[in-house]
Amino acid sequence: MKINDLPISALKPYENNPRNNENAIDAVANSIKNFGFKVPIVIDKDNVIICGHTRYCAALKLGLQNVPCIVADDLSPAQIKAFRLADNKVAELAKWDNVLLAAELDDLTVDFDMADFAFDTSEKRFKQQAWKKAEKYCDLKKKIKHHSHGGFFSTCFFEVGKKGTPISEIKENPANVPIFADCLTDYIWRTLGIDLVNGSWCIVTTPRRRHSEGFHFATEICKAAAISLKIPFYQDVFTAKNRNRINPEFSLAYLPQEHNIILFDDVISTGETIRVCRQLLIDAGKIALVVIGIKNSTSKK
């Protein structure tokens, strides 16, 4: 299959095109502007457009002089008509998985305004519906458990279940901070005891990825626990290079002077965030004690 760059002036829209593409032109133009012209226009041997009328209009809007094209000179006139209709129709058959879509859109809010590509990001109704469907619950009944994550261990205070309060609501409520801070303080005192007083311990938390300002549940828990434990809490030790849940990329923005570090996260799901952060500390010559507030059921046992 050969792709040719042709002058846009040489292309001819199909005069009986049954598809009204006007509402999609701006979104497609934004896609081309951000990502390049990655999908060629399909034309017949006379340069009449078979598939790609919206891309053609978007290219005109952007003032492009040439566009990539594929000449479908192996199709009969009947096949061309059928292909033109089928190409548009099959796209209507696909459905969004709102749970996965909400997660993908959430990951992109820093880097892209997805409203430019016709996603309704001004209304969060579909996101809220998706989150509700995927929501996990916790009854906040303390059950201290130790878990292996394929290379390190963590201690968790609570687990998800079918009853209780949605985790998202737990994390948004400042009134829940003392519950978690007390659990963390009690566990650390019982685990480390007199070792805390030698000045070699501090506490940090995983990086903010979606809320750079304002209330941050894990941060407030660490602040409260640090006061009770009489050890330093260092905020924003890690910097997020991206917002991915899988294979996240972080870097150390600040390296605590203390040799022993309590690494806390309010909720563990896949375990990737805590794993990467712990490894950064280990690579810097530190010892990391991993403590988690709530163990999500999707994390490794």
Short mmCIF file of C-alpha atoms in Angstrom, two decimals:
data_model
loop_
_atom_site.label_atom_id
_atom_site.label_comp_id
_atom_site.label_asym_id
_atom_site.label_seq_id
_atom_site.Cartn_x
_atom_site.Cartn_y
_atom_site.Cartn_z
CA MET A 1 0.00 0.00 0.00
CA LYS A 2 1.57 3.26 -1.13
CA ILE A 3 0.89 6.60 0.53
CA ASN A 4 1.37 9.70 -1.61
CA ASP A 5 1.48 13.34 -0.55
CA LEU A 6 -0.87 15.14 -2.94
CA PRO A 7 -1.82 18.80 -3.26
CA ILE A 8 -5.07 19.32 -1.41
CA SER A 9 -6.28 21.37 -4.35
CA ALA A 10 -6.18 18.21 -6.49
CA LEU A 11 -8.70 16.34 -4.32
CA LYS A 12 -12.42 16.29 -5.10
CA PRO A 13 -15.07 15.76 -2.40
CA TYR A 14 -17.71 13.22 -3.36
CA GLU A 15 -20.76 15.27 -4.26
CA ASN A 16 -23.25 12.71 -2.90
CA ASN A 17 -21.45 12.10 0.38
CA PRO A 18 -24.29 11.13 2.77
CA ARG A 19 -22.28 11.92 5.89
CA ASN A 20 -22.60 15.39 7.47
CA ASN A 21 -19.17 16.02 8.95
CA GLU A 22 -19.48 19.70 9.87
CA ASN A 23 -19.59 19.18 13.65
CA ALA A 24 -16.45 17.04 13.59
CA ILE A 25 -14.17 19.34 11.58
CA ASP A 26 -12.80 21.35 14.51
CA ALA A 27 -12.04 18.24 16.57
CA VAL A 28 -10.27 16.56 13.66
CA ALA A 29 -8.33 19.75 12.94
CA ASN A 30 -7.18 19.81 16.57
CA SER A 31 -6.15 16.18 16.29
CA ILE A 32 -4.07 16.86 13.17
CA LYS A 33 -2.54 19.93 14.77
CA ASN A 34 -1.53 18.01 17.91
CA PHE A 35 -0.58 14.63 16.47
CA GLY A 36 0.04 15.16 12.77
CA PHE A 37 -1.83 13.80 9.75
CA LYS A 38 -1.61 10.12 10.72
CA VAL A 39 -4.60 8.70 8.78
CA PRO A 40 -4.41 9.16 4.99
CA ILE A 41 -7.36 10.18 2.85
CA VAL A 42 -8.56 7.40 0.55
CA ILE A 43 -9.30 8.50 -3.03
CA ASP A 44 -10.20 6.83 -6.30
CA LYS A 45 -8.20 7.00 -9.52
CA ASP A 46 -9.83 10.34 -10.36
CA ASN A 47 -8.88 11.87 -6.99
CA VAL A 48 -12.47 11.76 -5.72
CA ILE A 49 -12.53 11.22 -1.96
CA ILE A 50 -13.79 7.82 -0.83
CA CYS A 51 -12.98 8.08 2.88
CA GLY A 52 -11.68 11.12 4.70
CA HIS A 53 -14.02 14.01 3.93
CA THR A 54 -13.68 15.31 7.49
CA ARG A 55 -9.90 15.10 7.35
CA TYR A 56 -10.03 16.94 4.03
CA CYS A 57 -12.11 19.76 5.52
CA ALA A 58 -9.89 19.90 8.60
CA ALA A 59 -6.81 20.17 6.38
CA LEU A 60 -8.41 23.06 4.51
CA LYS A 61 -9.17 24.74 7.83
CA LEU A 62 -5.54 24.36 8.88
CA GLY A 63 -4.27 25.69 5.55
CA LEU A 64 -2.36 22.55 4.63
CA GLN A 65 -0.98 22.48 1.10
CA ASN A 66 -0.48 18.71 0.81
CA VAL A 67 -2.11 15.72 2.48
CA PRO A 68 -1.26 11.99 2.56
CA CYS A 69 -3.48 9.91 0.30
CA ILE A 70 -4.02 6.30 -0.67
CA VAL A 71 -5.34 5.64 -4.17
CA ALA A 72 -7.82 2.74 -4.10
CA ASP A 73 -7.54 2.00 -7.81
CA ASP A 74 -8.19 -1.68 -7.23
CA LEU A 75 -11.87 -1.19 -6.34
CA SER A 76 -14.81 -1.26 -8.70
CA PRO A 77 -17.32 1.64 -8.67
CA ALA A 78 -19.74 -0.51 -6.66
CA GLN A 79 -17.03 -1.44 -4.16
CA ILE A 80 -16.12 2.22 -3.77
CA LYS A 81 -19.72 3.15 -2.94
CA ALA A 82 -19.99 0.26 -0.48
CA PHE A 83 -16.64 1.06 1.14
CA ARG A 84 -17.58 4.73 1.55
CA LEU A 85 -20.73 3.80 3.46
CA ALA A 86 -19.21 0.91 5.40
CA ASP A 87 -16.26 2.98 6.62
CA ASN A 88 -18.59 5.44 8.31
CA LYS A 89 -21.12 2.90 9.54
CA VAL A 90 -18.79 0.50 11.33
CA ALA A 91 -17.51 3.33 13.55
CA GLU A 92 -21.03 3.67 14.96
CA LEU A 93 -20.98 0.09 16.23
CA ALA A 94 -18.23 0.62 18.79
CA LYS A 95 -19.19 1.60 22.34
CA TRP A 96 -17.20 3.35 25.06
CA ASP A 97 -16.31 1.55 28.27
CA ASN A 98 -17.00 4.53 30.54
CA VAL A 99 -14.89 3.17 33.39
CA LEU A 100 -11.78 2.91 31.22
CA LEU A 101 -12.60 6.12 29.36
CA ALA A 102 -12.90 8.08 32.60
CA ALA A 103 -9.52 6.79 33.75
CA GLU A 104 -7.87 7.67 30.43
CA LEU A 105 -9.36 11.18 30.41
CA ASP A 106 -8.31 11.67 34.02
CA ASP A 107 -4.74 10.73 33.14
CA LEU A 108 -4.65 13.32 30.36
CA THR A 109 -6.03 16.41 32.09
CA VAL A 110 -2.57 17.91 32.69
CA ASP A 111 -1.21 17.38 29.17
CA PHE A 112 -4.28 17.85 26.97
CA ASP A 113 -7.66 19.52 27.00
CA MET A 114 -9.64 16.64 25.58
CA ALA A 115 -12.55 18.98 24.92
CA ASP A 116 -10.54 19.99 21.85
CA PHE A 117 -11.30 16.54 20.48
CA ALA A 118 -15.05 16.70 21.23
CA PHE A 119 -14.95 14.96 24.63
CA ASP A 120 -17.39 16.55 27.05
CA THR A 121 -14.98 17.36 29.86
CA SER A 122 -17.04 20.30 31.10
CA GLU A 123 -19.68 17.92 32.45
CA LYS A 124 -18.40 15.15 34.71
CA ARG A 125 -21.66 13.23 34.76
CA PHE A 126 -20.40 10.32 32.69
CA LYS A 127 -17.22 10.21 34.76
CA GLN A 128 -19.19 10.13 37.98
CA GLN A 129 -21.33 7.32 36.63
CA ALA A 130 -18.23 5.41 35.64
CA TRP A 131 -16.57 5.98 39.00
CA LYS A 132 -19.72 4.88 40.78
CA LYS A 133 -19.72 1.66 38.77
CA ALA A 134 -16.06 1.03 39.59
CA GLU A 135 -16.19 2.37 43.14
CA LYS A 136 -14.80 0.31 46.00
CA TYR A 137 -16.02 0.52 49.58
CA CYS A 138 -14.36 0.36 52.97
CA ASP A 139 -16.02 0.01 56.39
CA LEU A 140 -12.93 1.45 58.16
CA LYS A 141 -12.79 -1.49 60.53
CA LYS A 142 -9.14 -1.83 61.42
CA LYS A 143 -7.54 -5.09 60.29
CA ILE A 144 -3.77 -4.87 60.23
CA LYS A 145 -2.38 -7.19 57.57
CA HIS A 146 0.96 -7.66 55.86
CA HIS A 147 1.15 -8.13 52.10
CA SER A 148 3.83 -9.13 49.63
CA HIS A 149 4.09 -7.13 46.41
CA GLY A 150 6.62 -9.20 44.52
CA GLY A 151 9.79 -7.71 45.93
CA PHE A 152 8.74 -5.91 49.08
CA PHE A 153 6.22 -6.05 51.91
CA SER A 154 3.68 -3.53 53.12
CA THR A 155 1.41 -3.18 56.12
CA CYS A 156 -2.22 -2.14 55.58
CA PHE A 157 -4.84 -1.04 58.11
CA PHE A 158 -8.06 -1.40 56.12
CA GLU A 159 -9.37 -3.39 53.17
CA VAL A 160 -12.07 -2.83 50.58
CA GLY A 161 -15.35 -4.70 50.74
CA LYS A 162 -18.94 -4.68 49.56
CA LYS A 163 -20.16 -2.39 52.37
CA GLY A 164 -19.05 0.85 53.90
CA THR A 165 -18.12 4.23 52.48
CA PRO A 166 -16.86 4.72 48.92
CA ILE A 167 -13.09 5.17 48.94
CA SER A 168 -13.38 8.41 46.97
CA GLU A 169 -15.57 9.87 49.73
CA ILE A 170 -13.19 8.67 52.44
CA LYS A 171 -10.28 10.43 50.74
CA GLU A 172 -12.22 13.66 50.28
CA ASN A 173 -13.31 13.98 53.93
CA PRO A 174 -10.81 15.74 56.26
CA ALA A 175 -12.64 14.21 59.23
CA ASN A 176 -11.13 10.84 58.28
CA VAL A 177 -7.55 12.06 58.60
CA PRO A 178 -7.30 11.40 62.39
CA ILE A 179 -8.55 7.82 61.92
CA PHE A 180 -5.70 6.99 59.55
CA ALA A 181 -3.13 9.11 61.39
CA ASP A 182 -3.89 7.33 64.67
CA CYS A 183 -3.52 3.94 62.98
CA LEU A 184 -0.23 4.97 61.44
CA THR A 185 1.10 6.47 64.68
CA ASP A 186 0.13 3.45 66.77
CA TYR A 187 1.64 0.99 64.31
CA ILE A 188 4.93 2.86 64.00
CA TRP A 189 5.30 3.24 67.78
CA ARG A 190 4.63 -0.46 68.27
CA THR A 191 6.98 -1.46 65.45
CA LEU A 192 9.91 0.89 65.96
CA GLY A 193 9.58 2.03 69.55
CA ILE A 194 12.81 3.49 70.92
CA ASP A 195 14.41 3.47 67.47
CA LEU A 196 12.35 6.55 66.61
CA VAL A 197 14.25 8.77 69.03
CA ASN A 198 17.67 8.47 67.43
CA GLY A 199 16.87 10.96 64.68
CA SER A 200 17.26 8.52 61.80
CA TRP A 201 13.57 8.26 60.78
CA CYS A 202 11.27 10.46 58.72
CA ILE A 203 7.99 10.05 56.88
CA VAL A 204 7.07 10.78 53.25
CA THR A 205 4.15 10.01 50.98
CA THR A 206 3.64 9.21 47.33
CA PRO A 207 3.46 12.11 44.86
CA ARG A 208 0.46 14.18 43.99
CA ARG A 209 -0.50 13.24 40.47
CA ARG A 210 -3.99 14.67 40.03
CA HIS A 211 -4.28 17.41 42.62
CA SER A 212 -1.23 19.67 42.75
CA GLU A 213 -2.92 22.02 45.19
CA GLY A 214 -5.57 21.89 47.86
CA PHE A 215 -6.50 19.07 50.24
CA HIS A 216 -4.49 15.89 49.80
CA PHE A 217 -5.54 13.03 52.05
CA ALA A 218 -2.22 11.17 52.29
CA THR A 219 -0.29 14.38 52.96
CA GLU A 220 -2.57 15.42 55.82
CA ILE A 221 -2.33 11.95 57.38
CA CYS A 222 1.47 12.10 57.26
CA LYS A 223 1.54 15.59 58.75
CA ALA A 224 -0.60 14.52 61.70
CA ALA A 225 1.33 11.29 62.27
CA ALA A 226 4.70 13.07 62.09
CA ILE A 227 3.67 15.43 64.89
CA SER A 228 2.65 12.52 67.13
CA LEU A 229 5.75 10.51 66.28
CA LYS A 230 8.02 13.56 66.66
CA ILE A 231 9.78 12.85 63.38
CA PRO A 232 10.10 15.02 60.23
CA PHE A 233 7.57 14.84 57.42
CA TYR A 234 8.87 15.84 54.00
CA GLN A 235 6.27 16.92 51.47
CA ASP A 236 6.61 16.50 47.70
CA VAL A 237 9.66 14.26 47.89
CA PHE A 238 8.65 12.72 44.55
CA THR A 239 7.76 14.40 41.28
CA ALA A 240 5.39 12.74 38.82
CA LYS A 241 6.65 12.74 35.23
CA ASN A 242 3.33 11.37 34.00
CA ARG A 243 -0.05 10.44 35.39
CA ASN A 244 -0.14 6.81 34.35
CA ARG A 245 -1.45 4.21 36.75
CA ILE A 246 0.51 1.50 34.97
CA ASN A 247 4.27 2.05 34.61
CA PRO A 248 4.25 5.46 36.31
CA GLU A 249 7.38 7.59 36.03
CA PHE A 250 8.57 9.50 39.10
CA SER A 251 11.78 11.19 40.14
CA LEU A 252 13.20 12.30 43.47
CA ALA A 253 12.64 16.01 43.95
CA TYR A 254 14.20 15.95 47.41
CA LEU A 255 16.21 13.31 49.24
CA PRO A 256 15.68 13.28 53.03
CA GLN A 257 18.83 13.18 55.13
CA GLU A 258 17.39 10.50 57.40
CA HIS A 259 18.53 6.99 56.55
CA ASN A 260 15.22 5.29 57.39
CA ILE A 261 12.03 6.41 55.69
CA ILE A 262 8.41 5.54 56.35
CA LEU A 263 6.76 5.56 52.92
CA PHE A 264 2.99 5.99 53.25
CA ASP A 265 0.17 5.86 50.72
CA ASP A 266 -3.51 6.15 51.56
CA VAL A 267 -4.71 3.54 49.03
CA ILE A 268 -2.81 0.86 47.14
CA SER A 269 -4.38 -0.50 43.95
CA THR A 270 -1.95 -1.90 41.41
CA GLY A 271 1.02 -1.27 43.70
CA GLU A 272 3.02 0.38 40.92
CA THR A 273 3.19 3.84 42.49
CA ILE A 274 4.48 2.62 45.83
CA ARG A 275 6.87 0.20 44.11
CA VAL A 276 8.47 2.88 41.97
CA CYS A 277 8.74 5.35 44.86
CA ARG A 278 10.24 2.73 47.15
CA GLN A 279 12.78 1.77 44.50
CA LEU A 280 13.87 5.39 44.11
CA LEU A 281 14.59 5.54 47.83
CA ILE A 282 16.39 2.18 47.81
CA ASP A 283 18.53 3.28 44.85
CA ALA A 284 19.46 6.39 46.84
CA GLY A 285 20.74 4.22 49.68
CA LYS A 286 17.75 4.56 51.99
CA ILE A 287 15.71 1.98 53.90
CA ALA A 288 11.96 2.24 53.22
CA LEU A 289 9.21 0.92 55.48
CA VAL A 290 6.02 0.77 53.38
CA VAL A 291 2.70 1.44 55.14
CA ILE A 292 -0.69 1.65 53.42
CA GLY A 293 -4.03 2.96 54.61
CA ILE A 294 -6.43 0.90 52.48
CA LYS A 295 -5.57 -2.15 50.42
CA ASN A 296 -7.60 -2.19 47.21
CA SER A 297 -8.61 -5.68 46.09
CA THR A 298 -6.71 -5.30 42.79
CA SER A 299 -3.31 -5.12 44.46
CA LYS A 300 -1.15 -8.22 44.72
CA LYS A 301 -1.41 -10.45 47.76
#
